PDB file of C-alpha atoms in Angstrom:
ATOM      1  CA  MET A   1     105.554 -46.160 171.779  1.00  0.00           C
ATOM      2  CA  LEU A   2     105.395 -49.639 173.333  1.00  0.00           C
ATOM      3  CA  PHE A   3     101.638 -49.825 172.877  1.00  0.00           C
ATOM      4  CA  ASP A   4     101.088 -48.073 169.550  1.00  0.00           C
ATOM      5  CA  ARG A   5     100.244 -49.598 166.178  1.00  0.00           C
ATOM      6  CA  ASN A   6     103.803 -49.475 164.846  1.00  0.00           C
ATOM      7  CA  PHE A   7     105.133 -51.427 167.819  1.00  0.00           C
ATOM      8  CA  VAL A   8     102.439 -54.057 167.360  1.00  0.00           C
ATOM      9  CA  VAL A   9     103.108 -54.365 163.625  1.00  0.00           C
ATOM     10  CA  GLY A  10     106.890 -54.263 163.797  1.00  0.00           C
ATOM     11  CA  TYR A  11     107.504 -56.355 166.894  1.00  0.00           C
ATOM     12  CA  VAL A  12     104.488 -57.962 168.578  1.00  0.00           C
ATOM     13  CA  LEU A  13     103.028 -59.497 165.408  1.00  0.00           C
ATOM     14  CA  PRO A  14     106.195 -61.350 164.324  1.00  0.00           C
ATOM     15  CA  ALA A  15     106.685 -62.399 167.963  1.00  0.00           C
ATOM     16  CA  ALA A  16     103.166 -63.869 168.050  1.00  0.00           C
ATOM     17  CA  ILE A  17     103.826 -65.769 164.814  1.00  0.00           C
ATOM     18  CA  PHE A  18     107.076 -67.139 166.232  1.00  0.00           C
ATOM     19  CA  LEU A  19     105.470 -68.246 169.488  1.00  0.00           C
ATOM     20  CA  GLY A  20     102.657 -69.951 167.603  1.00  0.00           C
ATOM     21  CA  ILE A  21     105.092 -71.866 165.400  1.00  0.00           C
ATOM     22  CA  SER A  22     107.179 -72.758 168.456  1.00  0.00           C
ATOM     23  CA  LEU A  23     104.137 -74.304 170.145  1.00  0.00           C
ATOM     24  CA  VAL A  24     103.421 -76.341 167.035  1.00  0.00           C
ATOM     25  CA  LEU A  25     107.055 -77.421 166.898  1.00  0.00           C
ATOM     26  CA  LEU A  26     107.281 -78.432 170.556  1.00  0.00           C
ATOM     27  CA  HIS A  27     103.953 -80.237 170.381  1.00  0.00           C
ATOM     28  CA  GLY A  28     105.029 -82.110 167.255  1.00  0.00           C
ATOM     29  CA  PHE A  29     108.199 -83.331 168.969  1.00  0.00           C
ATOM     30  CA  GLY A  30     106.296 -84.226 172.120  1.00  0.00           C
ATOM     31  CA  LEU A  31     108.171 -81.705 174.246  1.00  0.00           C
ATOM     32  CA  LEU A  32     105.129 -80.010 175.743  1.00  0.00           C
ATOM     33  CA  PRO A  33     104.012 -81.290 179.148  1.00  0.00           C
ATOM     34  CA  HIS A  34     101.311 -83.940 178.866  1.00  0.00           C
ATOM     35  CA  VAL A  35      99.159 -81.940 181.255  1.00  0.00           C
ATOM     36  CA  PHE A  36      99.112 -79.052 178.768  1.00  0.00           C
ATOM     37  CA  VAL A  37      95.625 -79.731 177.488  1.00  0.00           C
ATOM     38  CA  LEU A  38      93.306 -76.805 176.816  1.00  0.00           C
ATOM     39  CA  THR A  39      89.701 -76.953 177.880  1.00  0.00           C
ATOM     40  CA  GLU A  40      87.081 -74.481 176.760  1.00  0.00           C
ATOM     41  CA  ALA A  41      87.363 -72.671 180.082  1.00  0.00           C
ATOM     42  CA  ASP A  42      91.126 -72.281 179.636  1.00  0.00           C
ATOM     43  CA  ILE A  43      90.949 -70.533 176.266  1.00  0.00           C
ATOM     44  CA  PRO A  44      90.506 -66.927 177.570  1.00  0.00           C
ATOM     45  CA  LEU A  45      93.426 -67.379 179.972  1.00  0.00           C
ATOM     46  CA  PHE A  46      95.536 -68.906 177.210  1.00  0.00           C
ATOM     47  CA  ILE A  47      94.810 -65.940 174.923  1.00  0.00           C
ATOM     48  CA  LEU A  48      95.787 -63.530 177.700  1.00  0.00           C
ATOM     49  CA  ILE A  49      99.030 -65.383 178.408  1.00  0.00           C
ATOM     50  CA  ALA A  50      99.815 -65.599 174.674  1.00  0.00           C
ATOM     51  CA  GLY A  51      99.247 -61.857 174.302  1.00  0.00           C
ATOM     52  CA  ILE A  52     101.526 -61.033 177.238  1.00  0.00           C
ATOM     53  CA  ALA A  53     104.191 -63.429 175.965  1.00  0.00           C
ATOM     54  CA  SER A  54     104.012 -61.885 172.489  1.00  0.00           C
ATOM     55  CA  TRP A  55     104.403 -58.408 173.952  1.00  0.00           C
ATOM     56  CA  ILE A  56     107.410 -59.485 176.041  1.00  0.00           C
ATOM     57  CA  VAL A  57     109.122 -61.141 173.061  1.00  0.00           C
ATOM     58  CA  GLY A  58     108.266 -58.071 170.979  1.00  0.00           C
ATOM     59  CA  LEU A  59     109.883 -55.880 173.635  1.00  0.00           C
ATOM     60  CA  CYS A  60     113.011 -58.026 173.490  1.00  0.00           C
ATOM     61  CA  LEU A  61     113.088 -57.625 169.716  1.00  0.00           C
ATOM     62  CA  PHE A  62     112.737 -53.878 170.155  1.00  0.00           C
ATOM     63  CA  ILE A  63     115.650 -53.757 172.597  1.00  0.00           C
ATOM     64  CA  VAL A  64     117.988 -55.634 170.239  1.00  0.00           C
ATOM     65  CA  ASN A  65     116.591 -54.025 167.054  1.00  0.00           C
ATOM     66  CA  VAL A  66     119.869 -52.326 166.151  1.00  0.00           C
ATOM     67  CA  ASP A  67     121.751 -55.616 166.440  1.00  0.00           C
ATOM     68  CA  ILE A  68     119.209 -57.567 164.372  1.00  0.00           C
ATOM     69  CA  VAL A  69     119.160 -54.933 161.632  1.00  0.00           C
ATOM     70  CA  GLY A  70     122.966 -54.835 161.694  1.00  0.00           C
ATOM     71  CA  LEU A  71     123.060 -58.618 161.355  1.00  0.00           C
ATOM     72  CA  MET A  72     120.827 -58.463 158.297  1.00  0.00           C
ATOM     73  CA  GLU A  73     122.875 -55.602 156.851  1.00  0.00           C
ATOM     74  CA  GLY A  74     126.032 -57.700 157.121  1.00  0.00           C
ATOM     75  CA  TYR A  75     127.830 -56.004 159.994  1.00  0.00           C
ATOM     76  CA  GLY A  76     130.065 -57.995 162.302  1.00  0.00           C
ATOM     77  CA  ARG A  77     133.401 -59.694 161.859  1.00  0.00           C
ATOM     78  CA  PHE A  78     131.870 -63.161 162.173  1.00  0.00           C
ATOM     79  CA  ASN A  79     128.724 -62.461 160.183  1.00  0.00           C
ATOM     80  CA  PRO A  80     128.312 -65.240 157.566  1.00  0.00           C
ATOM     81  CA  ALA A  81     126.959 -62.639 155.135  1.00  0.00           C
ATOM     82  CA  ARG A  82     130.488 -61.288 154.739  1.00  0.00           C
ATOM     83  CA  PHE A  83     131.261 -64.246 152.482  1.00  0.00           C
ATOM     84  CA  PHE A  84     128.804 -62.811 149.942  1.00  0.00           C
ATOM     85  CA  GLY A  85     130.301 -59.334 149.909  1.00  0.00           C
ATOM     86  CA  ARG A  86     131.942 -59.946 146.549  1.00  0.00           C
ATOM     87  CA  VAL A  87     128.533 -60.562 144.994  1.00  0.00           C
ATOM     88  CA  GLN A  88     127.373 -57.087 145.976  1.00  0.00           C
ATOM     89  CA  THR A  89     130.627 -55.549 144.762  1.00  0.00           C
ATOM     90  CA  GLN A  90     130.283 -57.321 141.414  1.00  0.00           C
ATOM     91  CA  ARG A  91     126.670 -56.185 141.021  1.00  0.00           C
ATOM     92  CA  TYR A  92     127.676 -52.607 141.808  1.00  0.00           C
ATOM     93  CA  ARG A  93     130.541 -52.623 139.313  1.00  0.00           C
ATOM     94  CA  GLU A  94     128.431 -54.193 136.569  1.00  0.00           C
ATOM     95  CA  LEU A  95     125.724 -51.584 137.111  1.00  0.00           C
ATOM     96  CA  ASN A  96     128.232 -48.741 136.953  1.00  0.00           C
ATOM     97  CA  SER A  97     129.787 -50.253 133.847  1.00  0.00           C
ATOM     98  CA  ALA A  98     126.416 -50.480 132.103  1.00  0.00           C
ATOM     99  CA  ILE A  99     125.633 -46.857 132.928  1.00  0.00           C
ATOM    100  CA  SER A 100     129.078 -45.738 131.740  1.00  0.00           C
ATOM    101  CA  GLU A 101     128.583 -47.529 128.438  1.00  0.00           C
ATOM    102  CA  LEU A 102     125.280 -45.741 127.885  1.00  0.00           C
ATOM    103  CA  ASP A 103     126.858 -42.408 128.867  1.00  0.00           C
ATOM    104  CA  LYS A 104     129.634 -43.036 126.362  1.00  0.00           C
ATOM    105  CA  LYS A 105     127.086 -43.846 123.697  1.00  0.00           C
ATOM    106  CA  TYR A 106     125.188 -40.645 124.505  1.00  0.00           C
ATOM    107  CA  LYS A 107     128.321 -38.497 124.187  1.00  0.00           C
ATOM    108  CA  GLU A 108     129.205 -40.143 120.884  1.00  0.00           C
ATOM    109  CA  CYS A 109     125.741 -39.348 119.522  1.00  0.00           C
ATOM    110  CA  ILE A 110     126.023 -35.718 120.620  1.00  0.00           C
ATOM    111  CA  SER A 111     129.511 -35.284 119.144  1.00  0.00           C
ATOM    112  CA  ASN A 112     128.377 -36.810 115.833  1.00  0.00           C
ATOM    113  CA  GLY A 113     125.202 -34.740 115.709  1.00  0.00           C
ATOM    114  CA  GLU A 114     123.052 -37.852 116.013  1.00  0.00           C
ATOM    115  CA  LYS A 115     119.984 -38.511 118.125  1.00  0.00           C
ATOM    116  CA  PHE A 116     120.417 -40.727 121.149  1.00  0.00           C
ATOM    117  CA  PRO A 117     118.313 -43.869 120.496  1.00  0.00           C
ATOM    118  CA  ASP A 118     114.897 -43.608 122.110  1.00  0.00           C
ATOM    119  CA  GLU A 119     115.028 -47.185 123.361  1.00  0.00           C
ATOM    120  CA  LEU A 120     118.254 -46.527 125.313  1.00  0.00           C
ATOM    121  CA  GLN A 121     117.050 -43.514 127.313  1.00  0.00           C
ATOM    122  CA  PRO A 122     114.535 -45.464 129.466  1.00  0.00           C
ATOM    123  CA  LYS A 123     117.151 -48.150 130.029  1.00  0.00           C
ATOM    124  CA  ARG A 124     119.667 -45.580 131.293  1.00  0.00           C
ATOM    125  CA  SER A 125     117.076 -44.004 133.582  1.00  0.00           C
ATOM    126  CA  GLU A 126     116.134 -47.422 134.937  1.00  0.00           C
ATOM    127  CA  LEU A 127     119.749 -48.313 135.683  1.00  0.00           C
ATOM    128  CA  MET A 128     120.427 -44.989 137.376  1.00  0.00           C
ATOM    129  CA  LEU A 129     117.315 -45.351 139.533  1.00  0.00           C
ATOM    130  CA  LYS A 130     118.380 -48.867 140.456  1.00  0.00           C
ATOM    131  CA  ARG A 131     121.815 -47.628 141.510  1.00  0.00           C
ATOM    132  CA  ALA A 132     120.348 -44.782 143.560  1.00  0.00           C
ATOM    133  CA  MET A 133     117.919 -47.067 145.401  1.00  0.00           C
ATOM    134  CA  GLN A 134     120.072 -50.154 145.870  1.00  0.00           C
ATOM    135  CA  PHE A 135     123.609 -48.877 146.433  1.00  0.00           C
ATOM    136  CA  PRO A 136     125.535 -46.092 148.166  1.00  0.00           C
ATOM    137  CA  ASP A 137     127.430 -43.511 146.129  1.00  0.00           C
ATOM    138  CA  GLN A 138     130.875 -45.111 146.450  1.00  0.00           C
ATOM    139  CA  GLU A 139     132.156 -48.657 146.404  1.00  0.00           C
ATOM    140  CA  ARG A 140     133.932 -48.222 149.738  1.00  0.00           C
ATOM    141  CA  TRP A 141     130.549 -47.875 151.467  1.00  0.00           C
ATOM    142  CA  LEU A 142     129.202 -51.190 150.172  1.00  0.00           C
ATOM    143  CA  LEU A 143     127.901 -53.764 152.638  1.00  0.00           C
ATOM    144  CA  PRO A 144     127.787 -57.548 152.099  1.00  0.00           C
ATOM    145  CA  THR A 145     123.996 -57.782 151.714  1.00  0.00           C
ATOM    146  CA  ALA A 146     121.409 -56.277 149.389  1.00  0.00           C
ATOM    147  CA  PHE A 147     119.382 -55.142 152.405  1.00  0.00           C
ATOM    148  CA  GLY A 148     122.406 -53.425 153.909  1.00  0.00           C
ATOM    149  CA  ASN A 149     123.113 -51.559 150.697  1.00  0.00           C
ATOM    150  CA  ALA A 150     119.472 -50.501 150.430  1.00  0.00           C
ATOM    151  CA  ILE A 151     119.863 -48.896 153.868  1.00  0.00           C
ATOM    152  CA  ARG A 152     123.213 -47.378 152.922  1.00  0.00           C
ATOM    153  CA  ALA A 153     121.662 -45.943 149.752  1.00  0.00           C
ATOM    154  CA  PHE A 154     119.395 -43.606 151.705  1.00  0.00           C
ATOM    155  CA  GLU A 155     121.858 -43.083 154.556  1.00  0.00           C
ATOM    156  CA  VAL A 156     124.322 -41.377 152.193  1.00  0.00           C
ATOM    157  CA  TYR A 157     121.603 -39.231 150.571  1.00  0.00           C
ATOM    158  CA  PRO A 158     121.863 -36.226 152.948  1.00  0.00           C
ATOM    159  CA  ARG A 159     125.640 -36.140 152.535  1.00  0.00           C
ATOM    160  CA  VAL A 160     125.615 -36.508 148.761  1.00  0.00           C
ATOM    161  CA  MET A 161     122.883 -33.925 148.226  1.00  0.00           C
ATOM    162  CA  TYR A 162     123.590 -31.436 151.004  1.00  0.00           C
ATOM    163  CA  GLY A 163     126.792 -32.351 152.827  1.00  0.00           C
ATOM    164  CA  LEU A 164     124.978 -33.494 155.994  1.00  0.00           C
ATOM    165  CA  GLU A 165     126.087 -36.733 157.631  1.00  0.00           C
ATOM    166  CA  SER A 166     122.993 -38.887 158.004  1.00  0.00           C
ATOM    167  CA  VAL A 167     123.415 -40.725 161.302  1.00  0.00           C
ATOM    168  CA  GLN A 168     124.399 -37.720 163.410  1.00  0.00           C
ATOM    169  CA  GLY A 169     122.295 -35.249 161.428  1.00  0.00           C
ATOM    170  CA  TRP A 170     119.053 -37.250 161.501  1.00  0.00           C
ATOM    171  CA  ALA A 171     118.792 -37.222 165.287  1.00  0.00           C
ATOM    172  CA  ARG A 172     118.952 -33.423 165.206  1.00  0.00           C
ATOM    173  CA  LEU A 173     116.727 -32.971 162.167  1.00  0.00           C
ATOM    174  CA  LEU A 174     113.950 -34.813 164.011  1.00  0.00           C
ATOM    175  CA  ALA A 175     113.594 -31.750 166.254  1.00  0.00           C
ATOM    176  CA  VAL A 176     111.955 -29.755 163.431  1.00  0.00           C
ATOM    177  CA  ILE A 177     109.995 -32.526 161.705  1.00  0.00           C
ATOM    178  CA  PRO A 178     106.291 -32.276 162.629  1.00  0.00           C
ATOM    179  CA  LYS A 179     104.806 -35.154 164.597  1.00  0.00           C
ATOM    180  CA  GLU A 180     102.329 -35.953 161.821  1.00  0.00           C
ATOM    181  CA  TYR A 181     105.134 -36.339 159.290  1.00  0.00           C
ATOM    182  CA  ARG A 182     107.291 -38.386 161.666  1.00  0.00           C
ATOM    183  CA  GLU A 183     104.418 -40.845 161.943  1.00  0.00           C
ATOM    184  CA  PHE A 184     104.686 -41.547 158.208  1.00  0.00           C
ATOM    185  CA  VAL A 185     108.405 -42.248 158.620  1.00  0.00           C
ATOM    186  CA  ASP A 186     107.790 -44.425 161.681  1.00  0.00           C
ATOM    187  CA  THR A 187     105.078 -46.396 159.878  1.00  0.00           C
ATOM    188  CA  ALA A 188     107.440 -47.110 156.978  1.00  0.00           C
ATOM    189  CA  LYS A 189     110.113 -48.214 159.454  1.00  0.00           C
ATOM    190  CA  ALA A 190     107.594 -50.468 161.246  1.00  0.00           C
ATOM    191  CA  ARG A 191     106.931 -52.302 157.988  1.00  0.00           C
ATOM    192  CA  THR A 192     110.659 -52.805 157.564  1.00  0.00           C
ATOM    193  CA  ASP A 193     111.030 -53.944 161.179  1.00  0.00           C
ATOM    194  CA  PHE A 194     108.233 -56.483 160.685  1.00  0.00           C
ATOM    195  CA  TRP A 195     110.040 -58.225 157.837  1.00  0.00           C
ATOM    196  CA  VAL A 196     113.443 -57.951 159.517  1.00  0.00           C
ATOM    197  CA  ASN A 197     112.098 -59.507 162.709  1.00  0.00           C
ATOM    198  CA  LEU A 198     110.247 -62.195 160.765  1.00  0.00           C
ATOM    199  CA  TRP A 199     113.509 -63.015 158.971  1.00  0.00           C
ATOM    200  CA  PHE A 200     115.386 -63.250 162.256  1.00  0.00           C
ATOM    201  CA  LEU A 201     112.714 -65.328 163.970  1.00  0.00           C
ATOM    202  CA  SER A 202     112.556 -67.648 160.952  1.00  0.00           C
ATOM    203  CA  LEU A 203     116.254 -68.326 161.409  1.00  0.00           C
ATOM    204  CA  LEU A 204     115.638 -68.820 165.119  1.00  0.00           C
ATOM    205  CA  THR A 205     112.897 -71.325 164.264  1.00  0.00           C
ATOM    206  CA  ILE A 206     115.387 -73.281 162.153  1.00  0.00           C
ATOM    207  CA  VAL A 207     117.777 -73.384 165.116  1.00  0.00           C
ATOM    208  CA  GLU A 208     114.894 -74.361 167.401  1.00  0.00           C
ATOM    209  CA  TYR A 209     113.890 -77.179 165.052  1.00  0.00           C
ATOM    210  CA  MET A 210     117.434 -78.516 164.848  1.00  0.00           C
ATOM    211  CA  GLY A 211     117.714 -78.408 168.641  1.00  0.00           C
ATOM    212  CA  ALA A 212     114.444 -80.286 169.103  1.00  0.00           C
ATOM    213  CA  SER A 213     115.429 -82.837 166.474  1.00  0.00           C
ATOM    214  CA  PHE A 214     118.814 -83.390 168.088  1.00  0.00           C
ATOM    215  CA  TYR A 215     117.314 -83.645 171.569  1.00  0.00           C
ATOM    216  CA  THR A 216     114.678 -86.193 170.578  1.00  0.00           C
ATOM    217  CA  ASP A 217     116.800 -87.885 167.919  1.00  0.00           C
ATOM    218  CA  GLU A 218     113.795 -87.675 165.591  1.00  0.00           C
ATOM    219  CA  PHE A 219     112.879 -85.873 162.376  1.00  0.00           C
ATOM    220  CA  LYS A 220     109.268 -84.747 162.561  1.00  0.00           C
ATOM    221  CA  ILE A 221     106.966 -82.175 160.936  1.00  0.00           C
ATOM    222  CA  PRO A 222     109.455 -81.224 158.186  1.00  0.00           C
ATOM    223  CA  LEU A 223     106.871 -78.712 156.973  1.00  0.00           C
ATOM    224  CA  VAL A 224     107.896 -76.412 159.826  1.00  0.00           C
ATOM    225  CA  LEU A 225     111.554 -76.576 158.829  1.00  0.00           C
ATOM    226  CA  GLY A 226     110.789 -76.005 155.158  1.00  0.00           C
ATOM    227  CA  GLY A 227     108.395 -73.200 156.010  1.00  0.00           C
ATOM    228  CA  ALA A 228     111.045 -71.492 158.121  1.00  0.00           C
ATOM    229  CA  PHE A 229     113.536 -71.558 155.232  1.00  0.00           C
ATOM    230  CA  VAL A 230     110.942 -70.190 152.805  1.00  0.00           C
ATOM    231  CA  SER A 231     109.830 -67.565 155.311  1.00  0.00           C
ATOM    232  CA  SER A 232     113.398 -66.344 155.873  1.00  0.00           C
ATOM    233  CA  PHE A 233     113.935 -65.995 152.120  1.00  0.00           C
ATOM    234  CA  ILE A 234     110.668 -64.150 151.503  1.00  0.00           C
ATOM    235  CA  ALA A 235     111.153 -61.927 154.549  1.00  0.00           C
ATOM    236  CA  SER A 236     114.639 -60.888 153.415  1.00  0.00           C
ATOM    237  CA  ARG A 237     113.302 -59.782 150.032  1.00  0.00           C
ATOM    238  CA  LYS A 238     110.310 -58.030 151.554  1.00  0.00           C
ATOM    239  CA  ALA A 239     112.555 -56.265 154.067  1.00  0.00           C
ATOM    240  CA  ARG A 240     114.646 -54.844 151.247  1.00  0.00           C
ATOM    241  CA  LYS A 241     111.589 -53.549 149.398  1.00  0.00           C
ATOM    242  CA  ALA A 242     110.182 -52.078 152.603  1.00  0.00           C
ATOM    243  CA  ALA A 243     113.538 -50.378 153.194  1.00  0.00           C
ATOM    244  CA  TYR A 244     113.206 -48.622 149.835  1.00  0.00           C
ATOM    245  CA  GLN A 245     109.937 -47.031 150.979  1.00  0.00           C
ATOM    246  CA  TRP A 246     111.338 -46.183 154.389  1.00  0.00           C
ATOM    247  CA  GLY A 247     114.300 -44.570 152.678  1.00  0.00           C
ATOM    248  CA  GLU A 248     112.064 -42.437 150.472  1.00  0.00           C
ATOM    249  CA  TRP A 249     110.350 -40.993 153.530  1.00  0.00           C
ATOM    250  CA  LYS A 250     113.664 -40.245 155.216  1.00  0.00           C
ATOM    251  CA  LYS A 251     115.092 -38.629 152.087  1.00  0.00           C
ATOM    252  CA  ALA A 252     111.946 -36.556 151.683  1.00  0.00           C
ATOM    253  CA  SER A 253     112.266 -35.425 155.299  1.00  0.00           C
ATOM    254  CA  VAL A 254     115.718 -34.045 154.561  1.00  0.00           C
ATOM    255  CA  ASP A 255     114.558 -32.284 151.397  1.00  0.00           C
ATOM    256  CA  VAL A 256     111.510 -30.692 153.012  1.00  0.00           C
ATOM    257  CA  PHE A 257     112.711 -29.739 156.489  1.00  0.00           C
ATOM    258  CA  LEU A 258     116.421 -29.034 156.081  1.00  0.00           C
ATOM    259  CA  ALA A 259     115.846 -25.314 155.380  1.00  0.00           C
ATOM    260  CA  GLU A 260     113.820 -24.981 158.583  1.00  0.00           C
ATOM    261  CA  PHE A 261     116.554 -26.830 160.443  1.00  0.00           C
ATOM    262  CA  ARG A 262     119.149 -24.421 159.071  1.00  0.00           C
ATOM    263  CA  THR A 263     117.109 -21.429 160.226  1.00  0.00           C
ATOM    264  CA  LYS A 264     116.653 -23.014 163.659  1.00  0.00           C
ATOM    265  CA  LEU A 265     120.411 -23.366 164.019  1.00  0.00           C
ATOM    266  CA  GLY A 266     120.954 -19.732 163.045  1.00  0.00           C
ATOM    267  CA  PHE A 267     123.009 -20.414 159.915  1.00  0.00           C
ATOM    268  CA  LEU A 268     123.288 -17.941 157.059  1.00  0.00           C
ATOM    269  CA  PRO A 269     120.994 -18.758 154.121  1.00  0.00           C
ATOM    270  CA  PRO A 270     123.047 -20.058 151.180  1.00  0.00           C
ATOM    271  CA  ALA A 271     123.008 -18.484 147.751  1.00  0.00           C
ATOM    272  CA  THR A 272     124.103 -21.626 145.924  1.00  0.00           C
ATOM    273  CA  ILE A 273     123.960 -25.371 146.395  1.00  0.00           C
ATOM    274  CA  GLU A 274     127.712 -25.315 146.947  1.00  0.00           C
ATOM    275  CA  GLN A 275     127.266 -22.958 149.895  1.00  0.00           C
ATOM    276  CA  GLU A 276     124.503 -25.219 151.229  1.00  0.00           C
ATOM    277  CA  GLN A 277     126.860 -28.180 151.119  1.00  0.00           C
ATOM    278  CA  ASP A 278     129.602 -26.155 152.820  1.00  0.00           C
ATOM    279  CA  ILE A 279     127.222 -25.287 155.664  1.00  0.00           C
ATOM    280  CA  TRP A 280     126.209 -28.856 156.369  1.00  0.00           C
ATOM    281  CA  THR A 281     129.700 -30.230 155.873  1.00  0.00           C
ATOM    282  CA  ALA A 282     130.945 -27.787 158.510  1.00  0.00           C
ATOM    283  CA  PHE A 283     128.042 -28.672 160.796  1.00  0.00           C
ATOM    284  CA  SER A 284     128.708 -32.389 160.355  1.00  0.00           C
ATOM    285  CA  GLN A 285     132.359 -31.934 161.255  1.00  0.00           C
ATOM    286  CA  ALA A 286     131.350 -29.949 164.326  1.00  0.00           C
ATOM    287  CA  ILE A 287     128.912 -32.523 165.734  1.00  0.00           C
ATOM    288  CA  ILE A 288     130.987 -35.584 164.834  1.00  0.00           C
ATOM    289  CA  TYR A 289     134.380 -34.344 165.995  1.00  0.00           C
ATOM    290  CA  ARG A 290     133.161 -31.833 168.628  1.00  0.00           C
ATOM    291  CA  ARG A 291     134.637 -28.866 166.793  1.00  0.00           C
ATOM    292  CA  PRO A 292     132.578 -25.681 167.328  1.00  0.00           C
ATOM    293  CA  ASP A 293     135.100 -23.671 165.308  1.00  0.00           C
ATOM    294  CA  SER A 294     133.853 -25.452 162.180  1.00  0.00           C
ATOM    295  CA  MET A 295     130.541 -23.575 162.356  1.00  0.00           C
ATOM    296  CA  LYS A 296     131.854 -20.023 162.892  1.00  0.00           C
ATOM    297  CA  ALA A 297     131.939 -19.257 159.184  1.00  0.00           C
ATOM    298  CA  VAL A 298     128.280 -20.195 158.628  1.00  0.00           C
ATOM    299  CA  GLN A 299     126.590 -18.678 161.694  1.00  0.00           C
ATOM    300  CA  LYS A 300     124.864 -15.292 161.623  1.00  0.00           C
TER     301      LYS A 300
END
């Protein structure tokens, strides 16, 4: 895990970029020791040290991954992103309102024996797809950031479709997902982790620049500061798009392997989708609240 391609892409690569920029920053402010001068003979050793340092920083990013992702999602009482929560709520309400208007128009056409305008059908489909990919199913689950809601959108999918709670259910579903398929999911997550870590390290670069500027009482190499701001903006957008792809793989995992998971647990096969939802709702209650009696009605 700590030496595979996904770890390198998701953690070591952004760490190497950060360390490289930090060296440029410290050199520009004259904070590197004057004896730090590379000769041709020193280059192999420098590359080795840089590689080890990148791996160590990447390991640190891996350890705090949940916290960094949570920060970008908007979790935390003192998270500045909470101030933008109303923007996400407004976007969600406007999207629902637009879909409702089209639904109303569709019903009016049907009741009057008229054809629903061809140009409105693609628009409705586009809006519904946007809602499914970018937002959870209910307003109460909204998070303050677009990235957070993109994550929430696929986290609620197992519950909405099948009655299975995602966080607790996913850890158990992994037991029946083949290794080859899990690698696809992990690769999609690594791409997301890369952009999330690049976003976080871009913010850290801004803090580093401000600290160096304050310490030296100078304003140098503004390109680094501007680049860090641009990088954080681009990384946040890329992280959201990568999360969409990661979410598709996780949703597909539920669709494809849930039946095998049900058989593995010894549950009765459902005759209807309602029975399927009852099974996984009962199972979710059992594993979340430690209530084995919830599963008695669905076991063989």
